[in-house]
Tab-separated table of C-alpha atoms and ligand atoms in Angstrom:
chain	number	residue	atom	x	y	z
A	1	UNK	CA	122.944	128.513	103.427
A	2	UNK	CA	119.647	126.890	104.673
A	3	UNK	CA	121.713	124.763	106.987
A	4	UNK	CA	123.305	127.654	108.669
A	5	UNK	CA	119.744	129.262	109.176
A	6	UNK	CA	118.506	126.152	110.663
A	7	UNK	CA	121.496	125.962	113.227
A	8	UNK	CA	120.757	129.435	114.260
A	9	UNK	CA	117.070	128.793	114.750
A	10	UNK	CA	117.945	125.750	116.893
A	11	UNK	CA	120.443	127.627	119.034
A	12	UNK	CA	117.798	130.277	119.750
A	13	UNK	CA	115.234	127.522	120.651
A	14	UNK	CA	117.322	125.685	123.040
A	15	UNK	CA	118.694	128.843	124.647
A	16	UNK	CA	117.736	127.816	128.365
A	17	UNK	CA	117.381	131.193	129.909
A	18	UNK	CA	116.339	133.585	127.139
A	19	UNK	CA	119.478	135.296	128.532
A	20	UNK	CA	120.584	138.521	126.673
A	21	UNK	CA	123.852	140.316	126.886
A	22	UNK	CA	124.131	144.072	125.784
A	23	UNK	CA	127.304	145.930	125.392
A	24	UNK	CA	127.554	149.691	125.712
A	25	UNK	CA	130.705	151.369	124.621
A	26	UNK	CA	132.064	154.554	126.061
A	27	UNK	CA	135.144	156.496	125.339
A	28	UNK	CA	137.335	155.115	128.304
A	29	UNK	CA	135.337	152.041	129.237
A	30	UNK	CA	132.573	149.411	128.235
A	31	UNK	CA	129.554	148.240	130.083
A	32	UNK	CA	128.047	144.812	129.428
A	33	UNK	CA	124.737	143.794	130.991
A	34	UNK	CA	123.553	140.075	131.216
A	35	UNK	CA	119.983	139.456	132.036
A	36	UNK	CA	117.061	137.237	131.297
A	37	UNK	CA	114.697	138.838	128.813
A	38	UNK	CA	111.728	136.637	129.661
A	39	UNK	CA	110.563	136.241	133.211
A	40	UNK	CA	107.417	134.923	135.127
A	41	UNK	CA	105.680	136.325	137.920
A	42	UNK	CA	107.572	135.273	141.142
A	43	UNK	CA	110.890	135.099	139.267
A	44	UNK	CA	113.596	137.581	140.026
A	45	UNK	CA	115.160	140.080	137.743
A	46	UNK	CA	118.919	139.549	138.169
A	47	UNK	CA	121.379	141.791	136.228
A	48	UNK	CA	124.969	141.110	135.906
A	49	UNK	CA	127.041	144.216	134.825
A	50	UNK	CA	130.709	143.988	133.779
A	51	UNK	CA	132.587	147.361	133.609
A	52	UNK	CA	135.839	147.161	131.724
A	53	UNK	CA	138.555	150.028	131.438
A	54	UNK	CA	141.590	149.530	129.486
A	55	UNK	CA	142.715	153.249	129.427
A	56	UNK	CA	146.081	153.116	131.194
A	57	UNK	CA	146.082	156.846	132.102
A	58	UNK	CA	142.776	156.712	133.546
A	59	UNK	CA	143.430	153.532	135.597
A	60	UNK	CA	146.623	155.142	136.922
A	61	UNK	CA	144.547	158.376	138.067
A	62	UNK	CA	141.965	156.252	139.897
A	63	UNK	CA	143.917	154.836	142.640
A	64	UNK	CA	142.100	151.926	144.282
A	65	UNK	CA	138.756	153.723	145.237
A	66	UNK	CA	135.419	152.342	144.105
A	67	UNK	CA	134.342	154.352	140.969
A	68	UNK	CA	131.485	152.133	139.816
A	69	UNK	CA	128.119	152.309	141.458
A	70	UNK	CA	124.738	151.660	139.966
A	71	UNK	CA	121.043	151.649	140.639
A	72	UNK	CA	118.522	149.361	138.950
A	73	UNK	CA	114.813	150.114	138.698
A	74	UNK	CA	112.249	148.334	136.698
A	75	UNK	CA	109.633	150.393	134.822
A	76	UNK	CA	106.654	149.316	132.813
A	77	UNK	CA	106.441	150.688	129.392
A	78	UNK	CA	103.003	152.174	128.981
A	79	UNK	CA	103.697	153.482	125.388
A	80	UNK	CA	106.832	153.264	123.469
A	81	UNK	CA	109.244	156.030	124.415
A	82	UNK	CA	106.949	157.610	126.851
A	83	UNK	CA	107.199	158.055	130.648
A	84	UNK	CA	107.090	154.681	132.322
A	85	UNK	CA	105.032	153.528	135.290
A	86	UNK	CA	107.226	152.106	138.100
A	87	UNK	CA	106.643	148.410	138.547
A	88	UNK	CA	109.246	147.322	141.080
A	89	UNK	CA	111.366	148.702	143.752
A	90	UNK	CA	115.005	149.984	143.223
A	91	UNK	CA	117.722	147.542	143.962
A	92	UNK	CA	121.430	148.597	144.433
A	93	UNK	CA	124.264	146.665	142.708
A	94	UNK	CA	127.077	145.155	144.624
A	95	UNK	CA	130.428	144.034	143.442
A	96	UNK	CA	131.034	140.286	143.226
A	97	UNK	CA	134.380	140.203	141.281
A	98	UNK	CA	137.196	142.629	140.682
A	99	UNK	CA	140.279	142.371	138.544
A	100	UNK	CA	142.574	145.360	138.564
A	101	UNK	CA	145.912	145.598	136.920
A	102	UNK	CA	147.937	148.584	135.514
A	103	UNK	CA	146.402	147.835	132.244
A	104	UNK	CA	142.895	146.788	132.984
A	105	UNK	CA	140.323	147.188	135.559
A	106	UNK	CA	137.373	144.728	135.363
A	107	UNK	CA	134.514	145.089	137.907
A	108	UNK	CA	131.629	142.706	137.903
A	109	UNK	CA	128.476	143.907	139.634
A	110	UNK	CA	125.288	142.069	140.452
A	111	UNK	CA	121.776	142.883	141.617
A	112	UNK	CA	118.277	141.139	141.730
A	113	UNK	CA	114.760	142.535	142.135
A	114	UNK	CA	111.900	140.301	143.031
A	115	UNK	CA	108.916	140.135	140.786
A	116	UNK	CA	105.714	139.787	142.625
A	117	UNK	CA	103.642	136.679	141.885
A	118	UNK	CA	100.862	139.193	140.895
A	119	UNK	CA	103.183	141.034	138.396
A	120	UNK	CA	101.232	141.849	135.190
A	121	UNK	CA	102.233	140.141	131.898
A	122	UNK	CA	103.510	142.582	129.496
A	123	UNK	CA	106.595	144.359	127.912
A	124	UNK	CA	108.782	146.183	130.467
A	125	UNK	CA	112.092	147.980	130.523
A	126	UNK	CA	114.857	147.887	133.125
A	127	UNK	CA	116.645	151.164	133.629
A	128	UNK	CA	120.127	151.087	134.948
A	129	UNK	CA	121.672	154.452	136.092
A	130	UNK	CA	125.314	154.469	137.015
A	131	UNK	CA	128.455	156.571	137.482
A	132	UNK	CA	131.563	155.108	136.277
A	133	UNK	CA	135.161	156.337	135.571
A	134	UNK	CA	133.726	159.983	135.862
A	135	UNK	CA	130.763	159.317	133.608
A	136	UNK	CA	127.043	159.353	134.614
A	137	UNK	CA	124.636	157.558	132.376
A	138	UNK	CA	121.672	155.289	132.266
A	139	UNK	CA	121.094	152.272	129.954
A	140	UNK	CA	117.744	150.422	129.307
A	141	UNK	CA	117.228	146.843	128.834
A	142	UNK	CA	113.714	145.498	127.418
A	143	UNK	CA	112.197	142.345	128.855
A	144	UNK	CA	108.919	140.566	128.909
A	145	UNK	CA	106.811	139.250	131.797
A	146	UNK	CA	104.942	136.096	130.660
A	147	UNK	CA	101.665	134.793	132.285
A	148	UNK	CA	101.911	131.979	134.880
A	149	UNK	CA	99.097	130.216	136.439
A	150	UNK	CA	99.217	129.405	140.181
A	151	UNK	CA	97.354	126.532	141.840
A	152	UNK	CA	94.364	127.165	144.362
A	153	UNK	CA	93.920	124.887	147.241
A	154	UNK	CA	91.810	124.533	150.267
A	155	UNK	CA	93.499	123.118	153.369
A	156	UNK	CA	91.446	121.808	156.294
A	157	UNK	CA	93.160	122.451	159.661
A	158	UNK	CA	92.331	120.320	162.780
A	159	UNK	CA	92.205	121.919	166.310
A	160	UNK	CA	95.966	121.937	166.993
A	161	UNK	CA	96.768	123.543	163.727
A	162	UNK	CA	93.989	126.014	164.073
A	163	UNK	CA	95.404	126.999	167.346
A	164	UNK	CA	98.837	127.671	165.853
A	165	UNK	CA	97.322	129.573	162.858
A	166	UNK	CA	95.252	131.786	165.084
A	167	UNK	CA	97.921	132.195	167.886
A	168	UNK	CA	98.199	135.816	168.676
A	169	UNK	CA	100.756	135.391	171.543
A	170	UNK	CA	103.562	137.800	172.184
A	171	UNK	CA	106.044	135.013	171.649
A	172	UNK	CA	104.804	134.239	168.197
A	173	UNK	CA	104.708	137.927	167.096
A	174	UNK	CA	108.193	138.334	168.343
A	175	UNK	CA	109.429	135.337	166.327
A	176	UNK	CA	107.847	136.871	163.338
A	177	UNK	CA	109.276	140.332	164.002
A	178	UNK	CA	112.767	138.699	164.548
A	179	UNK	CA	112.743	136.897	161.293
A	180	UNK	CA	111.381	139.882	159.431
A	181	UNK	CA	114.317	141.986	160.781
A	182	UNK	CA	116.671	139.471	159.270
A	183	UNK	CA	114.958	139.352	155.872
A	184	UNK	CA	114.936	143.103	155.708
A	185	UNK	CA	118.660	143.457	156.152
A	186	UNK	CA	120.907	143.976	153.125
A	187	UNK	CA	124.581	143.277	153.979
A	188	UNK	CA	126.395	144.442	150.862
A	189	UNK	CA	129.486	142.615	152.110
A	190	UNK	CA	127.501	139.270	152.242
A	191	UNK	CA	128.467	137.815	148.967
A	192	UNK	CA	128.555	134.098	149.538
A	193	UNK	CA	126.872	132.312	146.641
A	194	UNK	CA	126.742	133.391	143.020
A	195	UNK	CA	126.189	130.163	141.405
A	196	UNK	CA	122.969	128.263	140.840
A	197	UNK	CA	121.261	126.884	143.965
A	198	UNK	CA	120.869	123.135	144.616
A	199	UNK	CA	117.705	121.545	145.825
A	200	UNK	CA	117.793	120.999	149.575
A	201	UNK	CA	116.602	117.349	149.195
A	202	UNK	CA	116.987	114.782	146.302
A	203	UNK	CA	113.196	114.186	146.856
A	204	UNK	CA	110.995	114.883	143.846
A	205	UNK	CA	107.573	114.500	145.405
A	206	UNK	CA	106.080	117.903	145.878
A	207	UNK	CA	102.803	118.393	147.937
A	208	UNK	CA	102.559	122.098	147.538
A	209	UNK	CA	103.995	124.476	145.223
A	210	UNK	CA	105.365	128.092	145.030
A	211	UNK	CA	102.730	130.638	144.927
A	212	UNK	CA	99.730	128.526	145.571
A	213	UNK	CA	96.687	130.474	146.564
A	214	UNK	CA	95.577	128.945	149.909
A	215	UNK	CA	92.372	128.912	151.766
A	216	UNK	CA	92.909	127.660	155.386
A	217	UNK	CA	89.522	126.184	156.714
A	218	UNK	CA	89.820	126.268	160.494
A	219	UNK	CA	88.228	123.760	162.778
A	220	UNK	CA	85.815	126.515	164.142
A	221	UNK	CA	84.281	127.053	160.829
A	222	UNK	CA	86.175	130.176	160.155
A	223	UNK	CA	88.799	130.639	157.423
A	224	UNK	CA	91.778	132.616	156.029
A	225	UNK	CA	93.594	133.063	152.736
A	226	UNK	CA	97.168	133.112	152.255
A	227	UNK	CA	99.893	132.702	149.608
A	228	UNK	CA	102.386	129.699	149.802
A	229	UNK	CA	105.807	131.253	149.790
A	230	UNK	CA	107.805	128.119	149.140
A	231	UNK	CA	107.871	124.517	147.953
A	232	UNK	CA	106.709	121.649	150.029
A	233	UNK	CA	108.672	118.337	149.650
A	234	UNK	CA	106.654	115.348	150.850
A	235	UNK	CA	109.450	113.602	152.697
A	236	UNK	CA	109.280	111.472	155.921
A	237	UNK	CA	110.680	112.567	159.179
A	238	UNK	CA	114.456	112.035	159.570
A	239	UNK	CA	115.522	112.836	155.930
A	240	UNK	CA	118.678	115.121	155.444
A	241	UNK	CA	118.004	118.776	154.595
A	242	UNK	CA	120.949	120.516	152.978
A	243	UNK	CA	121.740	124.098	152.387
A	244	UNK	CA	120.702	125.172	148.660
A	245	UNK	CA	123.820	127.400	148.540
A	246	UNK	CA	126.935	128.765	150.499
A	247	UNK	CA	126.015	131.239	153.164
A	248	UNK	CA	125.761	132.241	156.775
A	249	UNK	CA	123.248	130.743	159.244
A	250	UNK	CA	121.332	133.624	160.791
A	251	UNK	CA	118.431	131.764	162.424
A	252	UNK	CA	118.265	128.326	163.794
A	253	UNK	CA	115.414	128.028	166.255
A	254	UNK	CA	111.949	126.385	167.162
A	255	UNK	CA	109.173	128.678	166.022
A	256	UNK	CA	105.596	128.336	166.717
A	257	UNK	CA	104.281	128.397	163.315
A	258	UNK	CA	107.247	126.916	161.380
A	259	UNK	CA	108.761	124.412	163.897
A	260	UNK	CA	112.494	123.838	163.929
A	261	UNK	CA	113.694	126.231	161.257
A	262	UNK	CA	116.875	127.604	159.593
A	263	UNK	CA	117.585	130.738	157.688
A	264	UNK	CA	120.654	131.183	155.487
A	265	UNK	CA	121.968	134.367	154.040
A	266	UNK	CA	123.535	133.883	150.556
A	267	UNK	CA	123.804	137.433	148.972
A	268	UNK	CA	122.713	141.066	149.968
A	269	UNK	CA	119.100	140.647	150.704
A	270	UNK	CA	118.865	136.998	149.535
A	271	UNK	CA	117.905	134.259	151.935
A	272	UNK	CA	116.682	130.638	152.065
A	273	UNK	CA	114.422	129.073	154.706
A	274	UNK	CA	113.898	125.618	155.823
A	275	UNK	CA	110.963	124.808	157.984
A	276	UNK	CA	109.168	121.917	160.117
A	277	UNK	CA	112.303	120.030	160.759
A	278	UNK	CA	112.642	117.303	163.551
A	279	UNK	CA	116.218	118.284	164.470
A	280	UNK	CA	118.801	121.046	163.740
A	281	UNK	CA	122.502	120.426	162.869
A	282	UNK	CA	123.570	124.058	162.541
A	283	UNK	CA	123.990	127.073	164.890
A	284	UNK	CA	123.556	130.876	164.343
A	285	UNK	CA	126.636	132.468	162.967
A	286	UNK	CA	128.035	129.342	161.251
A	287	UNK	CA	129.090	129.400	157.567
A	288	UNK	CA	127.711	126.586	155.508
A	289	UNK	CA	128.707	125.270	152.045
A	290	UNK	CA	126.191	124.251	149.324
A	291	UNK	CA	125.075	120.741	150.211
A	292	UNK	CA	125.964	121.151	153.935
A	293	UNK	CA	123.525	119.302	156.302
A	294	UNK	CA	121.301	121.872	157.957
A	295	UNK	CA	119.018	119.326	159.900
A	296	UNK	CA	116.496	116.510	159.620
A	297	UNK	CA	113.043	116.759	158.116
A	298	UNK	CA	109.929	116.545	160.422
A	299	UNK	CA	106.503	117.860	161.049
A	300	UNK	CA	107.021	120.481	163.706
A	301	UNK	CA	104.954	123.736	163.771
A	302	UNK	CA	101.974	124.027	161.540
A	303	UNK	CA	102.028	120.901	159.519
A	304	UNK	CA	99.506	118.427	158.321
A	305	UNK	CA	102.119	115.800	157.984
A	306	UNK	CA	105.984	115.393	157.670
A	307	UNK	CA	107.344	117.466	154.834
A	308	UNK	CA	110.146	120.012	154.103
A	309	UNK	CA	108.961	123.707	153.276
A	310	UNK	CA	111.898	125.269	151.305
A	311	UNK	CA	111.563	129.164	150.749
A	312	UNK	CA	113.726	131.856	149.128
A	313	UNK	CA	113.310	135.508	149.871
A	314	UNK	CA	114.752	138.417	147.985
A	315	UNK	CA	114.451	142.132	149.472
A	316	UNK	CA	111.786	140.554	151.656
A	317	UNK	CA	109.626	139.172	148.872
A	318	UNK	CA	109.158	135.375	148.347
A	319	UNK	CA	110.541	134.287	144.929
A	320	UNK	CA	110.244	130.983	143.058
A	321	UNK	CA	112.829	128.645	144.545
A	322	UNK	CA	112.979	126.836	141.110
A	323	UNK	CA	114.139	129.981	139.473
A	324	UNK	CA	117.245	129.955	141.794
A	325	UNK	CA	118.161	126.369	140.561
A	326	UNK	CA	119.214	128.046	137.219
A	327	UNK	CA	122.398	130.191	136.633
A	328	UNK	CA	120.687	133.180	138.062
A	329	UNK	CA	123.755	135.398	138.156
A	330	UNK	CA	125.045	134.448	134.672
A	331	UNK	CA	128.167	133.218	136.337
A	332	UNK	CA	129.219	131.173	133.200
A	333	UNK	CA	129.591	134.609	131.235
A	334	UNK	CA	132.936	135.929	131.481
B	401	ZN	ZN1	105.055	125.051	152.976
């Protein structure tokens, strides 16, 4: 008996993602939700929903129209079972898999909501409202946000880097507007990558981390603060930079602040960015697979030396790229 208990305890301890599944049963169908119950600020709350209907009569009556839709919102529990304070924006589910026969309809939906790097630690509950097979309901998933410490750093900028950082030209503001317009787009048909990302370089040396609180000290004595949105890999010029996942190239251009840059779309609202390259190997509109060559590393744009800046954005917000290296969509769950 003792041995069995020990085994259970061990399985719990090595459970890599604190991932949970909850099954909700209804008369005609079931709903299973997979999610990570413990997150850090800067992570993302991804939820995988599996709707299954085995009622043949109902399936026959449905035809081929989409009957499953859901909305996800994250609420902070102020007190148990009382009105909750909204802590994150709503995020719409999209379908990533479907199996439909005369006997079974199985629809797999996914969505992700970014958690700010300033998210407060505490107990939260995710509320999912949906309508499926003629039923409307909502279910709640408890989760915890734990503390995370971020690095603070001061970066002295020389004259040319100060000029880039304080550049107020129309050209630079147009570049920023154009990229923001891409990142602000959610194409619900853009389901390209649902498995764990791969790092864009095998290099392990990191010179800056996600979420670093930065103070830029300008050459003119002034300064500004900002948050570091990605990971900086300290690699020499000319190293291969590869796509972290399958997707569509939506930007490949030389930008004033980020140099030769690439943006790849992976899922609705989910994008990866690669900055400061010396050379690009892709064009806008091109599909890339995970591991495909995007360009070569360099020191273009605002850079104090050769490095690769890798960034991931979800619904406009920068999230931890390391988080995406895990099975964020619970793709191993069937
Ligand atoms: Zn960077």
